[in-house]
XYZ file of C-alpha atoms in Angstrom:
719
model
C 98.287 138.901 106.224
C 98.391 136.010 108.652
C 97.416 133.157 106.380
C 99.790 131.003 104.343
C 100.276 132.290 100.781
C 100.247 128.717 99.482
C 96.626 128.390 100.609
C 95.302 131.591 99.053
C 94.481 130.032 95.687
C 92.733 127.103 97.346
C 90.516 129.446 99.359
C 89.982 132.127 96.752
C 86.263 131.456 96.393
C 85.676 130.239 99.938
C 83.595 133.289 100.865
C 81.034 132.503 98.192
C 81.013 128.816 99.095
C 80.654 129.509 102.779
C 77.859 131.983 102.187
C 76.006 129.261 100.294
C 76.818 126.789 103.033
C 75.630 128.915 105.941
C 73.191 131.436 104.547
C 71.459 129.681 101.669
C 72.140 125.958 101.426
C 72.338 125.490 105.182
C 69.985 128.308 106.084
C 66.903 126.168 106.478
C 68.629 123.906 108.984
C 69.789 126.905 110.995
C 66.295 128.322 110.847
C 64.837 125.106 112.213
C 67.282 124.857 115.073
C 69.941 127.197 116.270
C 70.759 128.835 119.526
C 69.314 132.240 118.779
C 65.815 131.166 117.730
C 65.355 128.213 120.068
C 62.467 128.590 122.534
C 64.703 128.429 125.600
C 66.875 131.337 124.425
C 64.112 133.922 124.113
C 64.599 137.529 125.146
C 68.353 137.421 125.170
C 68.689 134.715 127.799
C 72.101 133.074 127.709
C 71.946 129.413 128.622
C 75.179 127.441 128.733
C 73.819 123.954 129.127
C 71.224 123.747 126.349
C 73.662 122.063 124.004
C 76.704 119.854 124.016
C 79.183 122.721 124.079
C 82.250 120.605 123.457
C 80.527 118.643 120.643
C 82.446 115.576 121.785
C 79.318 113.445 121.535
C 78.496 114.399 117.966
C 79.467 113.168 114.536
C 77.480 114.725 111.713
C 75.508 112.911 109.039
C 78.435 113.479 106.697
C 80.851 111.940 109.158
C 82.404 115.187 110.426
C 84.437 114.411 113.509
C 83.989 117.551 115.563
C 86.643 116.662 118.165
C 89.137 116.495 115.307
C 87.909 119.857 113.973
C 88.475 121.428 117.386
C 92.006 120.046 117.604
C 92.808 121.117 114.029
C 91.584 124.656 114.770
C 93.969 124.877 117.713
C 96.830 123.594 115.556
C 95.975 126.190 112.922
C 96.261 129.017 115.444
C 99.536 127.685 116.828
C 101.100 127.491 113.350
C 100.140 131.049 112.419
C 102.973 132.494 114.518
C 105.529 130.638 112.389
C 106.870 131.807 109.004
C 104.947 130.230 106.087
C 107.804 127.891 105.197
C 107.949 126.456 108.717
C 104.256 125.773 109.202
C 103.301 122.174 109.707
C 100.013 120.329 109.307
C 98.887 122.289 106.233
C 96.960 119.194 105.203
C 94.725 119.850 108.233
C 94.085 123.376 107.013
C 93.126 122.081 103.583
C 90.699 119.645 105.187
C 89.184 122.419 107.315
C 88.749 124.530 104.184
C 87.025 121.631 102.481
C 84.618 121.331 105.415
C 83.882 125.059 105.373
C 83.361 124.971 101.609
C 80.787 122.180 101.573
C 77.152 122.526 102.669
C 77.328 121.916 106.395
C 75.094 119.228 107.830
C 76.710 119.059 111.224
C 74.872 120.066 114.362
C 77.863 121.140 116.419
C 76.983 124.814 116.559
C 80.210 126.150 118.036
C 82.120 124.109 115.473
C 80.234 125.866 112.679
C 80.958 129.245 114.279
C 84.650 128.343 114.492
C 84.700 127.398 110.799
C 83.068 130.721 109.944
C 85.716 132.876 111.603
C 88.438 130.524 110.352
C 87.188 131.257 106.813
C 87.990 134.988 107.173
C 91.640 134.304 106.421
C 91.031 132.844 102.988
C 88.785 135.475 101.451
C 89.662 138.608 99.558
C 88.488 141.975 100.858
C 85.241 142.174 98.898
C 84.248 138.623 99.867
C 84.966 139.383 103.507
C 82.839 142.535 103.406
C 79.940 140.662 101.848
C 80.396 137.923 104.439
C 80.165 140.478 107.264
C 77.062 142.114 105.818
C 75.059 138.987 105.061
C 75.903 136.398 107.739
C 76.112 136.142 111.504
C 79.912 136.235 111.281
C 80.540 139.877 112.115
C 77.534 142.007 111.255
C 75.477 141.110 114.333
C 76.080 141.335 118.061
C 78.211 138.690 119.736
C 75.108 137.432 121.504
C 73.370 136.869 118.167
C 76.396 134.968 116.954
C 76.871 132.882 120.099
C 74.152 133.473 122.710
C 76.295 132.203 125.542
C 78.323 134.072 128.110
C 82.000 134.618 127.337
C 82.872 132.243 130.152
C 80.719 129.482 128.695
C 82.340 129.952 125.302
C 85.755 129.725 126.955
C 84.747 126.634 128.944
C 83.603 124.885 125.749
C 87.218 124.370 124.710
C 86.622 125.766 121.220
C 89.200 128.469 120.309
C 86.515 131.001 119.350
C 88.301 134.028 120.835
C 91.621 133.114 119.263
C 89.926 132.854 115.869
C 88.202 136.192 116.472
C 91.529 137.804 117.339
C 93.214 136.849 114.092
C 90.019 137.474 112.072
C 90.082 140.999 113.518
C 93.571 141.472 112.072
C 92.284 140.714 108.568
C 89.488 143.270 109.066
C 91.946 145.919 110.259
C 94.152 145.227 107.231
C 91.081 145.709 105.027
C 90.286 149.029 106.710
C 93.815 150.311 106.191
C 93.705 149.311 102.538
C 90.287 150.883 102.023
C 91.455 154.066 103.699
C 94.305 154.327 101.207
C 92.138 153.432 98.206
C 89.012 155.198 99.514
C 87.062 151.959 99.113
C 83.635 151.179 100.530
C 83.182 149.563 103.917
C 80.337 147.314 105.142
C 77.308 149.503 105.851
C 74.456 147.463 107.325
C 74.585 144.031 108.975
C 72.314 141.020 108.623
C 69.838 142.293 111.226
C 69.870 145.891 109.985
C 72.422 147.277 112.452
C 74.442 150.244 111.229
C 78.032 149.096 110.798
C 79.409 152.635 110.770
C 82.268 153.655 113.080
C 81.805 153.577 116.858
C 84.095 154.832 119.600
C 84.227 152.664 122.673
C 88.021 152.454 122.761
C 88.288 155.818 124.537
C 84.791 157.078 125.404
C 84.557 160.795 125.930
C 87.738 161.840 124.171
C 91.232 160.818 123.079
C 93.353 158.223 124.827
C 94.512 159.320 128.267
C 98.013 158.790 129.628
C 96.666 155.874 131.644
C 95.256 154.327 128.446
C 98.564 154.735 126.650
C 100.606 153.217 129.487
C 98.269 150.247 129.844
C 98.145 149.605 126.100
C 101.945 149.630 125.924
C 102.055 147.159 128.814
C 99.617 144.873 127.000
C 101.545 145.052 123.715
C 104.796 144.246 125.487
C 103.163 141.400 127.378
C 101.479 139.800 124.338
C 104.740 140.102 122.346
C 103.211 140.265 118.918
C 101.974 136.806 117.968
C 103.647 134.984 120.868
C 100.258 134.640 122.527
C 99.507 131.983 119.873
C 102.175 129.678 121.285
C 100.306 126.806 122.898
C 103.417 125.141 124.370
C 104.926 128.181 126.090
C 102.425 131.048 126.095
C 103.790 134.376 127.224
C 103.281 135.053 130.952
C 100.149 136.925 132.007
C 100.179 140.625 132.765
C 101.085 141.429 136.395
C 97.924 141.927 138.417
C 99.208 145.193 139.865
C 99.365 146.745 136.381
C 95.783 145.747 135.644
C 94.381 146.914 138.969
C 96.148 150.274 138.700
C 94.563 150.901 135.309
C 91.095 149.908 136.531
C 91.469 152.253 139.504
C 92.694 155.128 137.318
C 89.798 154.775 134.862
C 87.038 154.150 137.386
C 85.359 157.397 136.276
C 84.343 155.689 133.022
C 81.082 153.822 132.965
C 82.608 151.294 130.609
C 85.226 151.082 127.895
C 86.983 148.491 125.815
C 90.206 149.260 127.612
C 88.569 148.270 130.880
C 87.228 145.139 129.187
C 90.797 144.195 128.262
C 91.875 144.891 131.849
C 89.204 142.636 133.340
C 90.132 139.820 130.945
C 93.815 140.285 131.778
C 93.069 140.117 135.513
C 91.058 136.927 134.984
C 93.937 135.354 133.086
C 96.418 136.321 135.794
C 94.288 134.831 138.556
C 93.555 131.622 136.732
C 97.070 130.961 135.444
C 98.893 132.069 138.591
C 97.795 129.129 140.716
C 99.049 125.570 140.352
C 95.843 124.339 141.987
C 92.720 126.289 141.054
C 90.636 126.801 144.173
C 86.917 127.433 144.135
C 87.433 131.060 145.218
C 89.842 131.687 142.333
C 87.529 129.947 139.880
C 84.512 132.029 140.866
C 86.524 135.261 140.949
C 87.801 134.563 137.459
C 84.279 133.982 136.164
C 83.175 137.281 137.726
C 86.055 139.167 136.081
C 85.239 137.673 132.686
C 81.605 138.713 133.163
C 82.701 142.282 133.960
C 84.856 142.319 130.843
C 81.961 141.040 128.758
C 79.729 143.808 130.099
C 82.297 146.461 129.165
C 82.831 144.995 125.723
C 79.260 144.321 124.610
C 77.344 146.785 126.753
C 78.935 150.177 126.121
C 76.493 151.014 123.339
C 73.360 149.317 122.020
C 73.733 147.021 119.008
C 77.500 146.737 119.232
C 78.452 144.169 116.580
C 81.388 141.813 116.348
C 82.550 143.828 113.321
C 82.716 146.996 115.454
C 84.730 145.136 118.068
C 87.079 143.779 115.401
C 88.159 147.361 114.682
C 89.277 148.065 118.247
C 92.866 148.944 119.106
C 92.552 146.997 122.362
C 93.719 143.347 122.292
C 90.887 141.915 124.381
C 90.391 138.915 122.115
C 94.112 138.161 122.085
C 94.016 137.998 125.877
C 91.064 135.620 125.832
C 92.714 133.673 123.026
C 95.821 133.213 125.148
C 93.635 132.087 128.016
C 92.120 129.513 125.658
C 95.638 128.394 124.750
C 96.396 127.711 128.390
C 93.494 125.233 128.508
C 92.802 125.955 132.172
C 89.088 125.208 131.796
C 90.061 121.562 132.376
C 91.102 122.439 135.936
C 87.627 123.272 137.194
C 87.392 122.414 140.901
C 85.124 119.648 142.090
C 82.060 121.695 143.022
C 80.437 118.850 144.926
C 83.424 118.440 147.202
C 84.565 122.038 147.370
C 81.213 123.643 148.033
C 79.730 121.306 150.578
C 78.119 123.628 153.123
C 78.736 123.205 156.841
C 75.787 121.518 158.583
C 73.626 123.655 160.837
C 74.354 123.613 164.563
C 71.449 122.934 166.966
C 72.149 126.051 169.027
C 72.315 128.280 165.949
C 68.946 127.044 164.705
C 67.393 127.451 168.151
C 68.595 131.047 168.426
C 67.410 131.828 164.912
C 63.837 130.812 165.653
C 63.941 132.430 169.068
C 64.847 135.724 167.418
C 62.308 135.406 164.580
C 59.378 134.530 166.839
C 60.229 136.869 169.717
C 60.445 139.865 167.362
C 56.866 139.112 166.234
C 55.489 138.341 169.691
C 54.980 134.722 168.694
C 55.932 131.524 170.441
C 56.509 127.941 169.444
C 53.143 126.252 169.432
C 52.607 122.938 171.162
C 52.081 119.765 169.186
C 48.551 119.473 167.830
C 46.471 116.479 168.820
C 45.105 114.496 165.855
C 41.367 114.508 165.215
C 39.499 111.569 166.738
C 36.822 111.415 164.062
C 36.104 108.020 162.528
C 38.003 107.358 159.330
C 36.754 105.361 156.336
C 38.524 102.014 156.535
C 39.720 101.793 152.928
C 41.393 105.159 152.611
C 41.136 106.854 156.001
C 44.639 105.653 156.937
C 45.961 108.257 154.493
C 44.614 111.138 156.579
C 46.727 110.738 159.715
C 49.960 109.274 161.038
C 48.468 106.249 162.781
C 49.208 103.859 159.934
C 52.709 103.195 158.684
C 52.280 105.107 155.413
C 54.447 107.444 153.351
C 52.570 110.595 152.301
C 53.301 112.334 149.013
C 51.706 115.675 148.096
C 51.237 116.968 144.551
C 49.353 119.921 143.138
C 48.284 119.846 139.495
C 46.217 121.765 136.979
C 44.816 120.514 133.679
C 47.937 121.262 131.652
C 50.024 119.098 133.977
C 47.918 115.945 133.779
C 50.462 114.161 131.572
C 53.184 114.886 134.096
C 50.925 113.790 136.958
C 50.281 110.428 135.287
C 53.995 109.764 134.803
C 54.830 110.859 138.352
C 52.247 108.476 139.819
C 53.174 105.587 137.542
C 56.930 105.872 138.108
C 56.474 106.280 141.873
C 54.389 103.125 142.221
C 56.577 101.028 139.918
C 59.745 102.092 141.802
C 58.399 101.277 145.269
C 59.359 98.072 147.060
C 55.956 98.104 148.786
C 53.479 100.439 147.097
C 50.770 99.668 149.675
C 52.611 102.097 151.965
C 52.177 105.008 149.540
C 49.468 107.625 150.027
C 49.299 110.271 147.304
C 47.545 113.558 148.056
C 46.784 115.454 144.836
C 45.366 118.963 145.137
C 43.207 120.257 142.275
C 40.719 123.026 141.651
C 37.224 121.698 142.222
C 36.056 122.623 138.719
C 38.960 120.612 137.244
C 38.449 117.505 139.367
C 36.235 115.610 136.892
C 38.614 116.169 133.985
C 41.627 114.963 135.979
C 39.825 111.905 137.364
C 38.598 110.929 133.888
C 42.092 111.422 132.514
C 43.600 109.199 135.207
C 40.889 106.578 134.687
C 41.506 106.492 130.946
C 45.303 106.384 131.295
C 45.529 103.717 134.013
C 42.548 101.637 132.915
C 41.957 98.653 135.194
C 44.875 99.733 137.386
C 42.803 102.709 138.594
C 39.935 101.847 140.939
C 37.489 104.138 142.699
C 36.944 103.640 146.420
C 33.570 104.140 148.053
C 33.309 107.340 150.020
C 30.773 109.688 151.470
C 31.113 113.437 151.462
C 34.310 114.154 153.338
C 34.820 117.886 153.161
C 38.050 118.640 151.337
C 38.552 115.122 149.903
C 36.845 114.965 146.500
C 37.695 111.371 145.625
C 39.638 108.294 146.736
C 41.256 105.719 144.445
C 43.803 102.904 144.291
C 46.665 102.553 141.819
C 47.613 99.046 140.721
C 45.590 97.735 143.653
C 48.243 98.980 146.078
C 48.875 102.717 146.475
C 46.123 105.069 147.615
C 45.351 108.331 145.822
C 43.230 111.065 147.401
C 42.019 114.026 145.349
C 41.794 117.111 147.582
C 39.975 120.380 146.956
C 42.296 123.353 146.354
C 40.794 126.715 147.299
C 42.652 129.581 145.539
C 41.467 132.199 148.013
C 42.821 130.136 150.879
C 46.191 129.612 149.204
C 46.698 133.269 148.328
C 45.523 134.358 151.771
C 48.019 132.024 153.433
C 50.907 133.852 151.754
C 49.400 137.291 152.239
C 48.273 137.865 148.651
C 44.822 139.082 147.650
C 44.756 138.490 143.911
C 41.861 139.260 141.629
C 43.379 137.285 138.773
C 44.447 133.740 139.735
C 47.896 132.815 138.513
C 49.307 136.329 138.504
C 51.925 136.941 141.137
C 52.895 140.574 141.109
C 56.432 141.339 142.123
C 57.015 145.069 142.038
C 56.093 145.876 138.440
C 56.768 142.356 137.152
C 54.069 139.782 136.445
C 55.822 136.456 136.869
C 53.143 134.501 135.076
C 54.087 136.277 131.839
C 57.720 137.333 132.109
C 59.242 134.074 133.281
C 57.072 131.383 131.737
C 59.018 131.299 128.482
C 62.365 130.794 130.180
C 61.677 128.847 133.347
C 58.105 127.612 133.255
C 55.202 129.275 135.038
C 56.762 129.813 138.459
C 53.952 132.130 139.535
C 51.177 129.562 139.216
C 48.767 128.916 142.065
C 49.881 125.295 142.335
C 53.463 126.321 143.113
C 52.190 128.145 146.206
C 50.103 125.224 147.490
C 53.156 123.822 149.303
C 52.978 126.764 151.719
C 49.568 125.547 152.925
C 50.179 121.817 153.306
C 50.256 122.178 157.090
C 46.590 123.236 156.905
C 45.504 121.131 153.947
C 46.796 117.998 155.684
C 46.086 118.952 159.311
C 46.656 115.530 160.897
C 49.919 114.678 159.166
C 53.281 115.470 160.705
C 55.385 114.924 157.582
C 54.957 114.859 153.802
C 57.045 114.498 150.661
C 56.260 117.264 148.181
C 56.817 116.586 144.459
C 56.393 118.684 141.350
C 54.584 116.942 138.495
C 57.483 117.180 136.048
C 59.438 114.314 137.603
C 60.166 110.649 137.013
C 60.659 108.739 140.263
C 63.245 105.947 140.133
C 63.796 105.503 143.869
C 61.533 104.278 146.664
C 59.589 107.235 148.079
C 59.154 105.385 151.367
C 62.900 105.712 151.827
C 62.707 109.446 151.092
C 59.741 109.911 153.448
C 61.643 108.295 156.306
C 64.813 110.388 155.991
C 65.950 111.698 159.410
C 64.980 115.370 159.661
C 68.212 116.483 161.310
C 71.440 117.875 159.942
C 74.721 116.027 160.379
C 75.360 118.103 163.506
C 71.991 117.183 165.002
C 70.084 120.397 164.316
C 66.385 119.857 163.570
C 65.271 120.839 160.090
C 61.914 121.918 158.728
C 62.648 120.885 155.145
C 64.941 118.343 153.515
C 66.076 118.925 149.936
C 68.991 118.534 147.546
C 71.250 121.529 147.918
C 72.576 123.375 144.869
C 76.040 124.390 145.925
C 76.865 125.847 142.521
C 73.788 128.101 142.659
C 74.054 130.227 145.802
C 71.289 132.371 147.255
C 72.477 135.398 145.303
C 71.383 133.555 142.135
C 67.769 133.956 143.248
C 67.729 136.964 145.586
C 69.072 140.484 145.088
C 71.446 140.395 148.034
C 72.369 144.072 147.632
C 68.880 145.255 148.517
C 68.817 147.136 151.851
C 65.730 145.117 152.786
C 67.718 141.868 152.834
C 68.890 141.162 156.398
C 72.630 141.403 157.016
C 72.738 137.865 158.358
C 71.764 136.438 154.974
C 74.859 134.635 153.587
C 74.729 135.333 149.861
C 77.010 132.393 149.063
C 74.920 129.851 150.979
C 73.755 127.045 148.674
C 70.209 127.139 147.398
C 67.916 124.159 146.952
C 65.188 123.229 144.526
C 61.775 123.055 146.199
C 60.277 120.665 143.644
C 61.431 117.631 145.658
C 61.178 118.221 149.414
C 60.421 116.479 152.645
C 58.518 118.865 154.932
C 58.163 118.510 158.694
C 54.594 119.807 158.870
C 54.510 119.758 162.651
C 57.594 121.929 162.938
C 56.198 124.193 160.197
C 53.012 124.735 162.221
C 54.797 125.250 165.508
C 57.059 127.957 164.107
C 54.433 129.874 162.099
C 56.478 129.367 158.946
C 53.709 130.482 156.587
C 53.416 133.837 158.377
C 57.141 134.454 157.981
C 57.001 133.460 154.314
C 54.089 135.847 153.817
C 56.258 138.658 155.227
C 58.980 137.921 152.684
C 56.457 137.882 149.836
C 54.972 141.195 150.983
C 58.446 142.711 151.171
C 59.209 141.412 147.707
C 56.082 143.039 146.304
C 57.439 146.392 147.528
C 61.175 145.978 146.974
C 61.465 143.378 144.175
C 64.016 141.138 145.843
C 63.576 138.231 143.450
C 61.989 137.177 140.168
C 61.694 133.430 140.642
C 58.177 132.740 141.890
C 57.588 130.780 145.071
C 61.015 129.284 145.763
C 63.036 132.258 147.144
C 60.957 132.710 150.326
C 61.647 129.072 151.165
C 65.342 129.672 150.592
C 65.336 132.796 152.734
C 63.640 131.092 155.647
C 65.244 127.637 155.610
C 68.620 127.972 153.851
C 70.560 127.645 157.099
C 68.764 124.581 158.459
C 67.878 122.531 155.398
C 68.531 118.828 155.798
C 70.723 117.943 152.848
C 69.486 115.040 150.736
C 71.756 112.979 148.509
C 71.997 114.568 145.054
C 70.341 111.539 143.450
C 66.960 112.567 144.915
C 66.718 115.555 142.564
C 68.651 115.471 139.291
C 67.087 118.618 137.900
C 67.534 120.789 134.826
C 66.208 118.182 132.400
C 63.792 120.787 131.022
C 66.664 122.763 129.537
C 69.860 120.755 129.902
C 70.936 118.143 127.387
C 73.332 115.230 127.610
C 73.654 114.741 131.351
C 76.462 112.288 132.144
C 74.912 108.848 131.819
C 76.244 107.649 135.164
C 74.375 110.527 136.836
C 71.137 109.563 135.119
C 71.623 105.917 136.028
C 72.130 106.719 139.713
C 69.304 109.266 139.889
C 66.350 108.484 142.138
C 64.316 111.437 140.857
C 64.667 112.973 137.382
C 63.290 116.512 137.341
C 62.367 118.568 134.261
C 62.934 122.022 135.741
C 62.786 124.554 132.933
C 60.257 125.265 130.186
C 60.991 122.317 127.873
C 58.668 119.803 129.518
C 58.817 116.353 127.917
C 55.137 116.371 126.970
C 55.486 119.611 124.967
C 56.367 119.760 121.275
C 59.786 121.289 121.965
C 60.413 119.225 125.103
C 63.774 117.614 125.676
C 65.059 114.385 127.209
C 61.789 112.743 126.212
C 63.255 109.244 126.042
C 63.856 109.393 129.787
C 60.205 110.255 130.396
C 58.182 108.358 127.791
C 58.783 104.804 129.135
C 56.711 105.760 132.195
C 53.650 106.973 130.273
C 50.380 105.063 130.298
C 47.581 104.781 127.726
C 47.403 107.902 125.568
C 43.959 109.507 125.826
C 43.927 112.534 123.513
C 40.711 113.968 124.967
C 42.372 114.131 128.410
C 45.911 114.999 127.405
C 47.963 118.071 126.542
C 50.801 115.968 125.215
C 52.159 117.129 121.865
C 53.508 114.110 120.016
C 56.599 114.412 117.872
C 58.778 111.793 116.264
C 61.758 114.071 115.733
C 64.809 114.164 117.942
C 66.974 117.170 118.577
C 70.299 116.396 116.902
C 72.275 117.579 119.917
C 70.595 115.343 122.488
C 71.214 111.741 123.428
C 67.679 111.409 124.766
C 65.664 113.535 122.246
């Protein structure tokens, strides 16, 4: 046994206490909020940034200092390699046991998980078996225990894998004892999974010679419990040994031996460089992901308890990687991944090729219409006046977001008289939206006189300064523009996948009509040469006039059709299946993506280069080949990724609809806060509400979809 004998009496009844703490006494809290029932983790989605992984920002109601718990856990693992009489800091272990014994009120989820696997060492066999059967600590899949990727667990800094490794040793000791005494083993886990024996160590038969050689190399390399040494961890396995084994066992679809090999290769790469480059960092993450697939994906419903019985030391390898603490050496993504600016000649040749292959040519500049304009609001319909034009497209459910977007934009402008907002709505929804705006803004919302003006349904002023035009949105026209002929509005078929249903729970409704309106702005606003496009789930803190006037050229002077904030840590391959034969060879899979919810669009250049026709071709190809699953954004990425004008990151601080606890300096410097994701701040489970609510206006329940709540998520600084 690995635990200190002097602590056995103290922890004799810990299993019962911890069961009460987690399953009964604390069960209601976990039911109300935990990572595997939260709305943004539906359908097995693993999201790393929905909680404060390190728990550094949290102290529980009972005063639990989670940073101390993390440090004490690491000390506990380090001391286990020493003989009982030489172990230091036993007072820390006693304090950890006291925490695990009491009803837990803390909200540091990974801390609770760490305490659970820590508790394994202070239970007797029967308590441990009951613990495995009736809690999430063993009898469920790893994803049910911690629905994060292995890399995200590693990057949290919590020694989860090290604790799993030594917990597995207690389970294997139990199995040996039960085999001798013919005792009972756990049968069914908490979620009904059969806990009977599995064989993923050597699928298809006994261990091969390659398996035996590699296992001996791992045992020699780990040197018993030396991997627990935090000061001088044993050196990683030579990469050649790992690669040879992977090559020799390539005939296997997956196995736990290959999982161990991938983890070993990741450790070798990461620890073999004094300065961790971006290439090494990304390669290491990929290797860990491959190991995770081999470990958890060999058979359905593979539980942590099954994996604890393995002869392969995969968790020891990950535990040693945790000991090295290399997650603190993450490269500066902003600096390291800055893409090279587009060259004028490259962009010219690109469009020459695209248009020539389709027998098209660059159109000449269109002359503006000479029709008389209404004096009060006609200046918003062309470029003659010195105005900044902002386009939005909203349905009824987004009216609360629309109000906040308008209010924050006007209040953040140095001269709001220069702002012209163009809001596109379905004609049958126009009255509801206008009444909602009138109620919310009160005297600050005035109607301007107008006669019938075709596509403009109404004209208004905000705070006596900014102009707001309500435009008619024709669904047939929008779908036709992108080559879709849909009988059911809102459904965007991609292969066999209906985006309006499959993605709404995890990302928001990316297949909605209003997300495709941006492809038709060149027609909807025929006499404008430029427009800022905004989603309705934003708070504007900067001056949109400044954004509207951004030079539409890259640093190397190449003209750009769109300007946006580039996401260097989310390359194109995040959104598009780059392995599809239909994807052109020239597509650089590692090119940074951008979020299309905050864009400046050169409408004149869009018209001249027939951009909508090319986007329609991508969408048609996607309907046949299923290149992406993310709504309307990928075709923009495919067409403009190599000529996008890069905006400063502050113009789109996104992810606030699923990410908590952004660094406060980032939020302070942000010019646009963007709630990408499903947890919109006006919904009952929305997050970061305190960043959004100060910009709301009068609450009008008859014209609002806002779901009020006074509760705050315990893991969020901003509710």
